[in-house]
Amino acid sequence: MSKNGKEKSKEKEKPLLEIKEKTKIKVKKPKEKSSFVLQVLESIRRKDIELIEELEHKKRELTAKVRINSEIGKIEFLSIAKDKKRITENDLVILLQKAQSMKLPALLITTGKPDKKAVAYLENWQNMLKLMELKL
């Protein structure tokens, strides 16, 4: 009996789960904006396009919500700026899917030219998808 009593007391001492507090907190440092992103932001400002929210930026890409003045009032767009020589139909499809998931029209700001399939896609979706070419 004494052995069983000792075993039971040992079991009571050990908790079933050990909770360890995490002491390491990762603090994300804000990324520095590339020269392309800065040029896009300056170009947007010059064209009287209001930047509502900057969602994400990479070295050669910027994703943001913008507001454009039109004859019927202000319209919000999901805008993606890309530093590419050729814009493909796939780039437009991805942009339009992201914009539709946010229930917004899409604006693609690019330094390049669309290929033939992309031009046809732009014509089909001209009410939901706009293209703005930058000359940097």
Coordinates of C-alpha atoms in Angstrom, one line a residue:
M1 CA 0.0 0.0 0.0
S2 CA 2.8 2.4 0.7
K3 CA 4.1 2.0 -2.8
N4 CA 0.7 2.8 -4.3
G5 CA 0.4 5.8 -2.0
K6 CA 3.7 7.1 -3.2
E7 CA 2.8 6.6 -6.8
K8 CA -0.4 8.5 -6.4
S9 CA 1.3 11.4 -4.7
K10 CA 3.8 11.6 -7.5
E11 CA 1.0 11.7 -10.1
K12 CA -0.7 14.5 -8.3
E13 CA 2.5 16.6 -8.3
K14 CA 2.9 16.4 -12.1
P15 CA 0.3 18.6 -14.0
L16 CA -1.2 17.1 -17.1
L17 CA -0.3 20.1 -19.3
E18 CA 2.5 22.5 -18.8
I19 CA 1.8 26.0 -20.0
K20 CA 4.9 27.9 -21.1
E21 CA 4.7 31.6 -21.6
K22 CA 6.2 32.8 -24.8
T23 CA 8.7 35.5 -24.1
K24 CA 9.8 36.1 -27.7
I25 CA 7.6 38.6 -29.4
K26 CA 8.4 39.2 -33.1
V27 CA 8.1 42.9 -34.1
K28 CA 7.9 43.4 -37.8
K29 CA 9.9 46.2 -39.0
P30 CA 8.3 48.3 -41.7
K31 CA 9.8 47.5 -45.1
E32 CA 11.5 50.3 -46.9
K33 CA 9.7 51.3 -50.0
S34 CA 11.5 50.7 -53.3
S35 CA 12.1 53.5 -55.8
F36 CA 9.3 52.1 -58.0
V37 CA 6.8 52.2 -55.2
L38 CA 7.7 55.8 -54.3
Q39 CA 7.4 56.8 -58.0
V40 CA 4.0 55.2 -58.2
L41 CA 2.8 57.0 -55.1
E42 CA 4.1 60.3 -56.5
S43 CA 2.4 59.7 -59.8
I44 CA -0.9 58.8 -58.1
R45 CA -0.7 62.0 -56.1
R46 CA 0.0 64.1 -59.2
K47 CA -3.1 62.6 -61.0
D48 CA -5.4 63.6 -58.1
I49 CA -6.0 60.0 -57.1
E50 CA -6.5 59.7 -53.4
L51 CA -4.7 56.8 -51.6
I52 CA -7.1 55.4 -49.1
E53 CA -5.1 52.4 -47.8
E54 CA -1.8 50.8 -48.7
L55 CA -2.4 47.1 -48.4
E56 CA 0.9 45.7 -49.4
H57 CA 4.1 46.6 -51.2
K58 CA 7.0 44.6 -52.6
K59 CA 10.0 45.7 -54.5
R60 CA 8.3 45.9 -57.9
E61 CA 4.6 45.8 -56.9
L62 CA 2.2 48.0 -54.8
T63 CA -1.4 47.0 -53.8
A64 CA -3.6 49.7 -52.4
K65 CA -7.2 51.0 -52.2
V66 CA -7.6 54.3 -54.1
R67 CA -10.4 56.8 -54.7
I68 CA -10.8 58.5 -58.1
N69 CA -13.0 61.5 -58.8
S70 CA -15.4 61.0 -61.7
E71 CA -18.4 62.8 -63.1
I72 CA -20.8 60.8 -61.0
G73 CA -18.8 61.1 -57.8
K74 CA -15.9 59.4 -56.1
I75 CA -15.2 55.8 -57.0
E76 CA -13.0 53.4 -54.9
F77 CA -10.7 51.0 -56.8
L78 CA -8.4 48.1 -55.8
S79 CA -5.2 49.2 -57.4
I80 CA -2.2 47.1 -58.2
A81 CA 1.0 48.8 -59.6
K82 CA 3.4 46.5 -61.4
D83 CA 6.8 47.1 -62.8
K84 CA 6.7 44.7 -65.7
K85 CA 7.5 45.1 -69.4
R86 CA 4.6 42.8 -70.5
I87 CA 1.2 42.5 -68.8
T88 CA -0.4 39.2 -69.4
E89 CA -4.0 38.1 -69.3
N90 CA -3.2 36.1 -66.2
D91 CA -2.1 39.3 -64.4
L92 CA -5.5 40.9 -65.2
V93 CA -7.4 37.8 -64.1
I94 CA -5.7 37.7 -60.7
L95 CA -6.3 41.4 -60.2
L96 CA -9.9 41.2 -61.1
Q97 CA -10.5 38.2 -58.8
K98 CA -8.9 40.1 -55.8
A99 CA -11.0 43.2 -56.6
Q100 CA -14.2 41.2 -56.9
S101 CA -13.5 39.5 -53.5
M102 CA -13.4 43.0 -52.0
K103 CA -16.4 44.1 -54.1
L104 CA -14.4 46.8 -55.9
P105 CA -13.5 47.6 -59.5
A106 CA -9.9 47.1 -60.4
L107 CA -7.2 49.5 -61.6
L108 CA -3.9 48.2 -62.9
I109 CA -1.0 50.7 -62.9
T110 CA 1.9 49.5 -65.0
T111 CA 5.1 50.6 -66.7
G112 CA 4.6 48.0 -69.5
K113 CA 2.3 47.2 -72.3
P114 CA -0.5 44.6 -72.3
D115 CA -0.2 41.7 -74.7
K116 CA -2.9 40.8 -77.3
K117 CA -4.9 38.5 -75.0
A118 CA -4.7 41.1 -72.2
V119 CA -6.1 43.8 -74.5
A120 CA -9.0 41.5 -75.4
Y121 CA -9.6 40.8 -71.7
L122 CA -9.5 44.5 -70.9
E123 CA -12.2 45.1 -73.6
N124 CA -14.4 42.4 -72.2
W125 CA -14.2 43.7 -68.7
Q126 CA -13.9 47.4 -69.4
N127 CA -16.6 48.3 -66.8
M128 CA -14.7 46.5 -64.0
L129 CA -11.1 46.7 -65.0
K130 CA -9.1 49.8 -65.9
L131 CA -5.5 50.1 -67.1
M132 CA -3.2 53.1 -66.4
E133 CA 0.2 53.2 -68.1
L134 CA 3.0 55.0 -66.3
K135 CA 6.0 56.6 -68.0
L136 CA 8.8 56.7 -65.4

